[in-house]
């Protein structure tokens, strides 16, 4: 006998649990199905564990350098196992809080492997091989993505791992670590292990780190990481990995020359692929493209009343994007005016721009929203740029921060904010103000109306905006 719900959600990550809470609040009966723990990759093997490690590593680095502030900490050290325990506790606390919210809202969490059948039926097989059947008026797929592994000799050796495996391994300290991939995840973990004393090497196939970010920011970050002792090889291709005693030999080509680095472990951080394996019965046909589920403008799949959001449909793979998409879908299911948007078309443009903040939790933090100067040039949009260097910001001077700056881009004709990039402490908090400004079509004049407290990192936004008003228009 199948059990029926208004909404069946497959996947308990940010897309799934946000949809569940919103649906329950709107009066729907809801069940969330996941073969793993509540919270999905983000809480258990991704965002939260990574940020916990970053926080611990940053504190350790600050303690080692506290003499700059006239302080002394004596013998400073760390216990990696206790750091990992702190990481695991952070995830456990979030899971527990989410579980309490589910209980309070009457949301049912079902642990097991879900397979979608015809007519919105779902078969769930538990870890004990018990089978149960459920039916939903609607189904929402939020199964996320899994880390990619490259197809090269030696990828099956011990010590070769993805970020998810690294974050759940709880291994001893690595003396030497090679990270394949200079994107967000790779660089965040590079800063963690570098701060904890590991010799870190980054191998990136592109001609710069963070290929999707403003080049000026990636160049400055590369300079900072290099100054801290991280070895960076760009335009490089890993060719093979071999066992070398207790270590791993990583052989790659850089600038036409063969190079070899011997390390304790290799972290492969080269993107993620949609997690759809075994999700549908063989007789169920759902339109996909290169493994990603294809959806329409309302996030409905080719199956009526079956929706998909988040990493499983590709696009921008961020937890807050999945949550926003999930909110939009559930609100539309219930005839409620959607309260979120992912992109908008400024009055001066004919194409939409994203208002999704992208954040990098390195030290210093980097955050961006909207378009970059390079993108504006490619689109043929005349912009006026404002720039402010954090070296003259009072709070940055007090905390003795390294290089950092803010860039803002306004349409040359309408003065509407089109993009912003921030590199400084609290950048990931500050970017929210600028995302709100883009979403509401604010101009530089309107952004200057609000006072920003002194001394704060945030007041640098006013300085960057003011600088844009002094600049000439340019492409």
Coordinates of C-alpha atoms in Angstrom, one line a residue:
X1 CA 0.0 0.0 0.0
X2 CA 1.5 3.3 -1.1
X3 CA 1.5 6.4 1.1
X4 CA 0.4 9.7 -0.4
X5 CA 1.8 13.2 0.1
X6 CA 1.1 16.5 -1.6
X7 CA 4.8 16.9 -2.3
X8 CA 7.5 14.2 -2.4
X9 CA 11.1 15.6 -2.4
X10 CA 14.0 13.5 -3.4
X11 CA 17.2 15.0 -1.9
X12 CA 17.6 16.5 1.6
X13 CA 20.1 19.2 0.8
X14 CA 19.5 23.0 0.6
X15 CA 17.1 22.6 -2.4
X16 CA 15.2 19.8 -0.7
X17 CA 14.9 21.0 2.9
X18 CA 14.1 24.6 1.9
X19 CA 11.3 23.3 -0.4
X20 CA 10.0 21.1 2.4
X21 CA 9.8 23.9 5.0
X22 CA 8.2 26.3 2.5
X23 CA 5.7 23.7 1.4
X24 CA 4.8 22.7 5.0
X25 CA 4.3 26.4 5.8
X26 CA 1.8 26.6 2.9
X27 CA -0.2 23.7 4.2
X28 CA 1.2 20.8 2.1
X29 CA 1.8 17.3 3.4
X30 CA 5.5 16.7 2.7
X31 CA 8.0 13.8 2.7
X32 CA 11.7 14.2 2.0
X33 CA 13.7 11.1 0.8
X34 CA 17.4 10.8 0.9
X35 CA 19.8 7.8 1.0
X36 CA 22.1 9.9 3.2
X37 CA 21.7 12.1 6.2
X38 CA 19.5 15.1 6.5
X39 CA 21.2 18.2 5.1
X40 CA 22.7 16.6 2.0
X41 CA 26.2 17.3 0.7
X42 CA 26.2 20.9 1.9
X43 CA 25.8 20.3 5.6
X44 CA 27.5 16.9 5.8
X45 CA 30.3 16.9 3.2
X46 CA 30.5 20.3 1.6
X47 CA 29.8 23.9 2.6
X48 CA 29.6 23.6 6.4
X49 CA 32.5 21.2 7.0
X50 CA 34.7 23.3 4.6
X51 CA 33.8 26.6 6.3
X52 CA 34.4 25.1 9.8
X53 CA 37.9 24.0 8.7
X54 CA 38.5 27.5 7.2
X55 CA 37.5 29.1 10.4
X56 CA 39.8 26.9 12.5
X57 CA 42.7 27.4 10.2
X58 CA 42.2 31.2 10.1
X59 CA 42.2 31.4 13.9
X60 CA 45.4 29.3 14.0
X61 CA 47.1 31.6 11.5
X62 CA 46.0 34.7 13.4
X63 CA 47.4 33.3 16.7
X64 CA 50.7 32.6 15.1
X65 CA 50.9 36.2 13.8
X66 CA 49.4 37.9 16.8
X67 CA 52.7 39.7 17.6
X68 CA 51.7 42.2 15.0
X69 CA 49.1 43.5 17.5
X70 CA 51.4 43.5 20.5
X71 CA 50.2 40.1 21.7
X72 CA 52.0 36.9 22.5
X73 CA 50.5 33.5 22.6
X74 CA 53.4 31.4 23.7
X75 CA 53.5 27.9 22.2
X76 CA 50.8 27.8 19.5
X77 CA 49.8 24.5 18.0
X78 CA 46.8 22.4 16.9
X79 CA 45.3 19.0 17.1
X80 CA 44.0 18.0 13.7
X81 CA 41.7 15.3 15.1
X82 CA 40.1 17.9 17.4
X83 CA 39.7 20.3 14.5
X84 CA 37.9 17.5 12.5
X85 CA 35.8 16.8 15.6
X86 CA 34.8 20.5 15.7
X87 CA 34.0 20.3 11.9
X88 CA 31.8 17.2 12.5
X89 CA 30.1 18.8 15.5
X90 CA 29.2 21.8 13.4
X91 CA 27.5 19.6 10.8
X92 CA 25.8 17.6 13.5
X93 CA 24.4 20.7 15.2
X94 CA 22.9 21.9 11.9
X95 CA 21.4 18.4 11.2
X96 CA 19.9 18.4 14.6
X97 CA 18.4 21.8 14.3
X98 CA 17.0 20.9 10.8
X99 CA 15.5 17.7 12.3
X100 CA 13.8 19.8 15.0
X101 CA 12.3 22.1 12.3
X102 CA 11.1 19.1 10.3
X103 CA 9.4 17.6 13.4
X104 CA 7.8 20.9 14.3
X105 CA 6.4 21.4 10.8
X106 CA 5.2 17.8 10.4
X107 CA 7.7 17.0 7.6
X108 CA 8.5 13.3 7.3
X109 CA 12.1 12.3 6.5
X110 CA 12.5 8.9 4.8
X111 CA 16.0 7.4 4.7
X112 CA 16.6 5.2 1.6
X113 CA 17.4 5.1 -2.1
X114 CA 14.6 6.6 -4.2
X115 CA 13.6 5.5 -7.7
X116 CA 11.0 7.4 -9.6
X117 CA 8.4 5.3 -11.3
X118 CA 5.5 6.2 -13.6
X119 CA 2.5 8.3 -12.5
X120 CA 4.5 10.1 -9.8
X121 CA 5.2 7.0 -7.8
X122 CA 8.5 6.5 -5.9
X123 CA 10.0 3.3 -4.7
X124 CA 12.3 3.6 -1.7
X125 CA 14.7 0.9 -0.7
X126 CA 16.2 1.3 2.8
X127 CA 19.7 0.3 4.0
X128 CA 18.1 -2.9 5.4
X129 CA 16.7 -3.7 1.9
X130 CA 13.1 -3.0 3.0
X131 CA 11.0 -1.5 0.1
X132 CA 8.2 1.0 0.5
X133 CA 6.1 2.9 -2.1
X134 CA 5.0 6.6 -2.0
X135 CA 3.0 8.8 -4.3
X136 CA 3.1 12.6 -4.6
X137 CA 0.7 15.1 -6.2
X138 CA 4.0 16.7 -7.1
X139 CA 7.6 15.5 -7.0
X140 CA 10.6 17.7 -6.6
X141 CA 14.1 16.3 -7.5
X142 CA 16.9 18.0 -5.6
X143 CA 19.6 15.3 -5.7
X144 CA 22.4 17.7 -6.2
X145 CA 25.7 16.7 -7.8
X146 CA 28.8 14.5 -7.1
X147 CA 32.4 15.4 -7.4
X148 CA 34.1 14.5 -10.7
X149 CA 37.1 12.2 -10.9
X150 CA 39.5 12.4 -13.9
X151 CA 40.2 9.4 -16.0
X152 CA 44.0 9.1 -15.7
X153 CA 46.4 6.3 -14.7
X154 CA 46.7 6.1 -10.9
X155 CA 43.4 7.6 -9.9
X156 CA 42.5 4.5 -7.9
X157 CA 45.6 4.8 -5.7
X158 CA 45.2 5.3 -1.9
X159 CA 45.5 9.0 -1.1
X160 CA 43.7 10.2 -4.3
X161 CA 40.4 11.7 -3.3
X162 CA 37.7 14.2 -4.0
X163 CA 36.7 17.0 -1.7
X164 CA 33.9 15.0 -0.3
X165 CA 36.2 12.1 0.6
X166 CA 38.8 14.5 2.1
X167 CA 36.2 16.2 4.3
X168 CA 35.0 12.9 5.7
X169 CA 38.4 11.1 5.9
X170 CA 39.6 12.7 9.2
X171 CA 43.1 11.6 8.3
X172 CA 46.3 12.8 9.9
X173 CA 48.1 15.9 8.8
X174 CA 49.5 15.9 5.2
X175 CA 53.0 17.2 4.8
X176 CA 52.5 17.7 1.1
X177 CA 49.3 18.0 -0.8
X178 CA 48.6 18.5 -4.5
X179 CA 45.3 20.0 -5.5
X180 CA 44.1 19.5 -9.1
X181 CA 41.9 22.4 -10.0
X182 CA 42.2 26.1 -9.1
X183 CA 38.5 26.8 -8.6
X184 CA 36.5 27.8 -5.5
X185 CA 36.6 24.4 -3.7
X186 CA 40.3 23.7 -4.5
X187 CA 41.5 27.1 -3.4
X188 CA 39.4 27.1 -0.2
X189 CA 41.0 23.8 0.9
X190 CA 44.4 25.0 -0.3
X191 CA 44.2 27.9 2.2
X192 CA 43.1 25.6 5.0
X193 CA 46.0 23.1 4.7
X194 CA 48.6 25.8 3.9
X195 CA 47.6 27.6 7.2
X196 CA 48.0 24.3 9.0
X197 CA 51.6 23.8 7.7
X198 CA 51.1 21.6 4.7
X199 CA 53.1 22.3 1.6
X200 CA 50.4 22.8 -1.0
X201 CA 50.7 22.7 -4.8
X202 CA 47.8 23.8 -7.1
X203 CA 47.7 22.6 -10.7
X204 CA 45.2 24.5 -12.9
X205 CA 44.5 23.9 -16.6
X206 CA 43.4 27.5 -17.3
X207 CA 45.6 30.5 -17.7
X208 CA 44.4 31.8 -14.3
X209 CA 42.9 30.8 -11.0
X210 CA 39.1 31.2 -10.6
X211 CA 38.5 31.4 -14.4
X212 CA 34.9 32.7 -14.0
X213 CA 35.9 35.6 -11.8
X214 CA 37.2 39.1 -12.6
X215 CA 40.8 38.7 -13.7
X216 CA 42.1 41.4 -11.4
X217 CA 40.8 39.6 -8.4
X218 CA 42.3 36.2 -9.5
X219 CA 45.6 37.8 -10.1
X220 CA 45.7 39.5 -6.6
X221 CA 44.6 36.2 -4.9
X222 CA 47.4 34.3 -6.8
X223 CA 49.9 36.8 -5.5
X224 CA 48.6 36.5 -1.9
X225 CA 48.6 32.7 -2.1
X226 CA 52.1 32.6 -3.6
X227 CA 53.4 34.9 -0.9
X228 CA 52.1 32.4 1.7
X229 CA 54.1 29.6 0.0
X230 CA 51.4 27.9 -2.1
X231 CA 53.0 26.6 -5.4
X232 CA 50.7 27.4 -8.3
X233 CA 51.1 26.0 -11.8
X234 CA 48.7 27.4 -14.5
X235 CA 48.1 26.1 -18.0
X236 CA 49.1 22.7 -16.7
X237 CA 47.8 19.2 -17.4
X238 CA 48.1 16.3 -15.0
X239 CA 49.1 13.2 -17.0
X240 CA 49.5 10.4 -14.6
X241 CA 49.8 9.4 -10.9
X242 CA 52.1 6.7 -9.6
X243 CA 52.8 5.1 -6.3
X244 CA 56.2 6.2 -4.9
X245 CA 56.9 4.4 -1.6
X246 CA 54.4 5.8 0.9
X247 CA 53.8 8.8 -1.3
X248 CA 52.2 9.7 -4.6
X249 CA 54.1 11.0 -7.7
X250 CA 52.0 13.5 -9.7
X251 CA 53.4 14.0 -13.2
X252 CA 52.1 17.0 -15.2
X253 CA 53.0 19.2 -18.1
X254 CA 53.4 23.0 -17.6
X255 CA 54.6 25.4 -20.2
X256 CA 55.7 22.6 -22.5
X257 CA 57.9 21.1 -19.8
X258 CA 57.4 17.8 -17.8
X259 CA 57.2 18.3 -14.1
X260 CA 56.8 16.0 -11.1
X261 CA 55.7 16.6 -7.6
X262 CA 55.8 14.0 -4.9
X263 CA 53.0 14.3 -2.2
X264 CA 51.2 12.5 0.5
X265 CA 47.8 13.0 -1.1
X266 CA 46.1 14.3 -4.3
X267 CA 42.9 16.2 -4.1
X268 CA 40.9 16.2 -7.3
X269 CA 38.7 19.3 -7.5
X270 CA 37.6 19.6 -11.2
X271 CA 33.9 20.2 -11.0
X272 CA 30.8 18.3 -10.2
X273 CA 28.2 16.3 -12.3
X274 CA 24.5 15.9 -11.8
X275 CA 23.5 13.1 -9.4
X276 CA 20.9 11.1 -11.4
X277 CA 22.3 7.6 -11.3
X278 CA 19.6 5.1 -10.6
X279 CA 17.0 7.8 -10.1
X280 CA 14.5 6.7 -12.7
X281 CA 13.0 3.3 -13.5
X282 CA 14.2 2.0 -16.9
X283 CA 10.8 2.5 -18.4
X284 CA 10.6 6.2 -17.2
X285 CA 11.9 8.6 -19.8
X286 CA 13.0 12.1 -18.6
X287 CA 14.8 14.5 -20.9
X288 CA 18.4 15.1 -20.0
X289 CA 21.4 16.9 -21.5
X290 CA 24.9 15.6 -20.8
X291 CA 23.6 14.0 -17.6
X292 CA 21.7 17.1 -16.3
X293 CA 17.9 17.0 -16.0
X294 CA 16.3 19.5 -18.5
X295 CA 13.7 21.8 -17.1
X296 CA 11.5 24.5 -18.5
X297 CA 11.3 28.1 -17.2
X298 CA 9.3 26.9 -14.3
X299 CA 11.7 24.1 -13.4
X300 CA 9.3 21.4 -14.5
X301 CA 10.9 18.3 -16.2
X302 CA 9.5 16.5 -19.2
X303 CA 7.3 14.6 -16.8
X304 CA 4.2 16.5 -15.8
X305 CA 4.2 17.7 -12.2
X306 CA 7.8 16.5 -11.6
X307 CA 10.2 19.3 -11.0
X308 CA 14.0 19.6 -10.5
X309 CA 16.2 22.3 -8.9
X310 CA 19.8 22.9 -7.9
X311 CA 23.0 21.2 -9.1
X312 CA 21.1 18.3 -10.8
X313 CA 19.9 20.7 -13.5
X314 CA 23.3 22.3 -14.0
X315 CA 23.8 26.1 -14.2
X316 CA 25.2 27.9 -11.2
X317 CA 26.0 25.2 -8.6
X318 CA 25.5 27.0 -5.3
X319 CA 23.5 26.0 -2.3
X320 CA 21.6 29.4 -2.2
X321 CA 20.7 29.0 -5.8
X322 CA 19.1 25.6 -5.1
X323 CA 17.2 27.1 -2.2
X324 CA 15.9 30.0 -4.2
X325 CA 14.8 27.8 -7.1
X326 CA 13.1 25.5 -4.6
X327 CA 11.2 28.4 -3.0
X328 CA 10.1 29.6 -6.4
X329 CA 8.8 26.1 -7.4
X330 CA 6.8 25.6 -4.2
X331 CA 5.3 29.0 -4.3
X332 CA 4.1 28.5 -7.8
X333 CA 2.7 25.1 -6.9
X334 CA 0.5 26.9 -4.4
X335 CA -0.5 29.9 -6.5
X336 CA 1.6 32.3 -4.5
X337 CA 3.5 35.2 -6.1
X338 CA 7.1 34.1 -6.2
X339 CA 9.2 35.9 -3.6
X340 CA 12.7 35.2 -5.2
X341 CA 14.3 35.9 -8.6
X342 CA 17.6 34.5 -9.9
X343 CA 18.3 37.0 -12.6
X344 CA 16.9 40.3 -13.9
X345 CA 17.1 42.5 -17.0
X346 CA 18.3 46.1 -16.1
X347 CA 16.6 48.9 -17.9
X348 CA 19.8 49.5 -19.9
X349 CA 20.3 46.0 -21.1
X350 CA 18.5 43.6 -23.4
X351 CA 19.9 40.4 -21.8
X352 CA 19.4 39.2 -18.2
X353 CA 22.2 39.2 -15.6
X354 CA 22.5 37.0 -12.6
X355 CA 21.9 38.5 -9.1
X356 CA 23.3 35.3 -7.5
X357 CA 26.2 36.2 -5.1
X358 CA 29.3 34.0 -5.7
X359 CA 31.5 33.7 -2.6
X360 CA 35.0 32.4 -2.0
X361 CA 35.9 31.8 1.7
X362 CA 39.6 32.3 1.4
X363 CA 41.6 34.8 3.5
X364 CA 40.8 37.5 2.4
X365 CA 37.3 36.6 1.3
X366 CA 36.2 37.3 -2.3
X367 CA 32.6 37.8 -3.4
X368 CA 30.9 39.0 -6.6
X369 CA 27.5 39.6 -8.1
X370 CA 26.3 40.7 -11.5
X371 CA 28.6 41.1 -14.4
X372 CA 32.4 41.8 -14.5
X373 CA 34.2 44.4 -16.5
X374 CA 35.3 41.7 -18.9
X375 CA 31.8 40.5 -19.4
X376 CA 30.5 44.0 -20.0
X377 CA 33.1 44.5 -22.7
X378 CA 32.1 41.3 -24.4
X379 CA 28.4 42.2 -24.3
X380 CA 29.2 45.7 -25.7
X381 CA 27.8 47.5 -22.6
X382 CA 29.5 50.8 -21.8
X383 CA 30.2 50.9 -18.1
X384 CA 31.6 53.3 -15.6
X385 CA 33.9 51.6 -13.0
X386 CA 34.6 52.6 -9.5
X387 CA 37.5 51.1 -7.5
X388 CA 38.7 51.5 -3.9
X389 CA 41.8 50.0 -2.3
X390 CA 41.3 48.6 1.2
X391 CA 44.8 49.6 2.2
X392 CA 43.3 53.0 3.2
X393 CA 40.2 51.6 4.9
X394 CA 40.4 52.2 8.7
X395 CA 39.1 48.8 9.7
X396 CA 41.6 47.1 7.3
X397 CA 44.4 49.1 8.8
X398 CA 43.4 48.2 12.4
X399 CA 43.2 44.5 11.6
X400 CA 46.4 44.6 9.4
X401 CA 44.8 43.0 6.4
X402 CA 46.6 42.1 3.2
X403 CA 45.7 43.4 -0.2
X404 CA 42.1 43.9 -1.0
X405 CA 39.8 46.2 -3.0
X406 CA 36.3 46.8 -4.2
X407 CA 35.1 47.2 -7.8
X408 CA 31.6 48.5 -8.8
X409 CA 30.3 48.7 -12.3
X410 CA 27.5 51.1 -13.4
X411 CA 25.8 51.5 -16.7
X412 CA 27.4 54.5 -18.4
X413 CA 24.1 55.9 -19.6
X414 CA 21.5 55.0 -16.9
X415 CA 23.8 54.9 -13.8
X416 CA 22.3 51.5 -12.8
X417 CA 24.5 49.1 -10.8
X418 CA 25.4 46.1 -13.0
X419 CA 28.1 44.3 -11.1
X420 CA 30.3 44.4 -8.0
X421 CA 33.3 42.4 -6.8
X422 CA 34.7 42.6 -3.3
X423 CA 38.0 41.3 -1.8
X424 CA 38.3 41.9 1.9
X425 CA 37.3 40.4 5.3
X426 CA 33.5 40.0 5.5
X427 CA 33.2 40.3 1.7
X428 CA 30.7 37.4 1.7
X429 CA 28.5 39.4 4.1
X430 CA 28.9 42.7 2.3
X431 CA 27.9 41.3 -1.1
X432 CA 24.3 41.0 0.0
X433 CA 23.8 44.8 -0.1
X434 CA 25.1 45.0 -3.6
X435 CA 23.0 42.0 -4.8
X436 CA 19.9 43.8 -3.4
X437 CA 21.0 47.0 -5.2
X438 CA 21.2 45.2 -8.5
X439 CA 17.9 43.4 -8.0
X440 CA 16.2 46.7 -7.4
X441 CA 17.9 48.7 -10.2
X442 CA 19.6 51.1 -7.8
X443 CA 21.9 53.9 -9.2
X444 CA 25.1 55.3 -7.7
X445 CA 23.1 58.3 -6.5
X446 CA 20.7 56.0 -4.6
X447 CA 23.5 53.9 -3.2
X448 CA 25.1 57.0 -1.8
X449 CA 21.9 58.0 0.2
X450 CA 22.6 55.4 2.9
X451 CA 25.2 56.1 5.5
X452 CA 27.7 53.3 6.3
X453 CA 29.2 53.2 9.7
X454 CA 32.8 54.1 10.5
X455 CA 35.1 52.3 11.0
X456 CA 33.8 49.3 9.0
X457 CA 34.9 47.3 6.0
X458 CA 31.5 48.1 4.6
X459 CA 32.1 51.8 4.3
X460 CA 34.5 51.1 1.5
X461 CA 31.4 50.5 -0.7
X462 CA 30.6 54.2 -0.4
X463 CA 34.2 55.0 -1.5
X464 CA 34.1 52.7 -4.5
X465 CA 30.7 54.2 -5.6
X466 CA 32.0 57.7 -5.2
X467 CA 35.0 56.8 -7.3
X468 CA 32.8 55.6 -10.1
X469 CA 31.1 59.0 -10.2
X470 CA 34.5 60.6 -10.8
X471 CA 35.4 58.2 -13.6
X472 CA 34.9 58.5 -17.3
X473 CA 32.7 56.1 -19.1
X474 CA 34.5 53.1 -20.7
X475 CA 33.8 49.8 -22.2

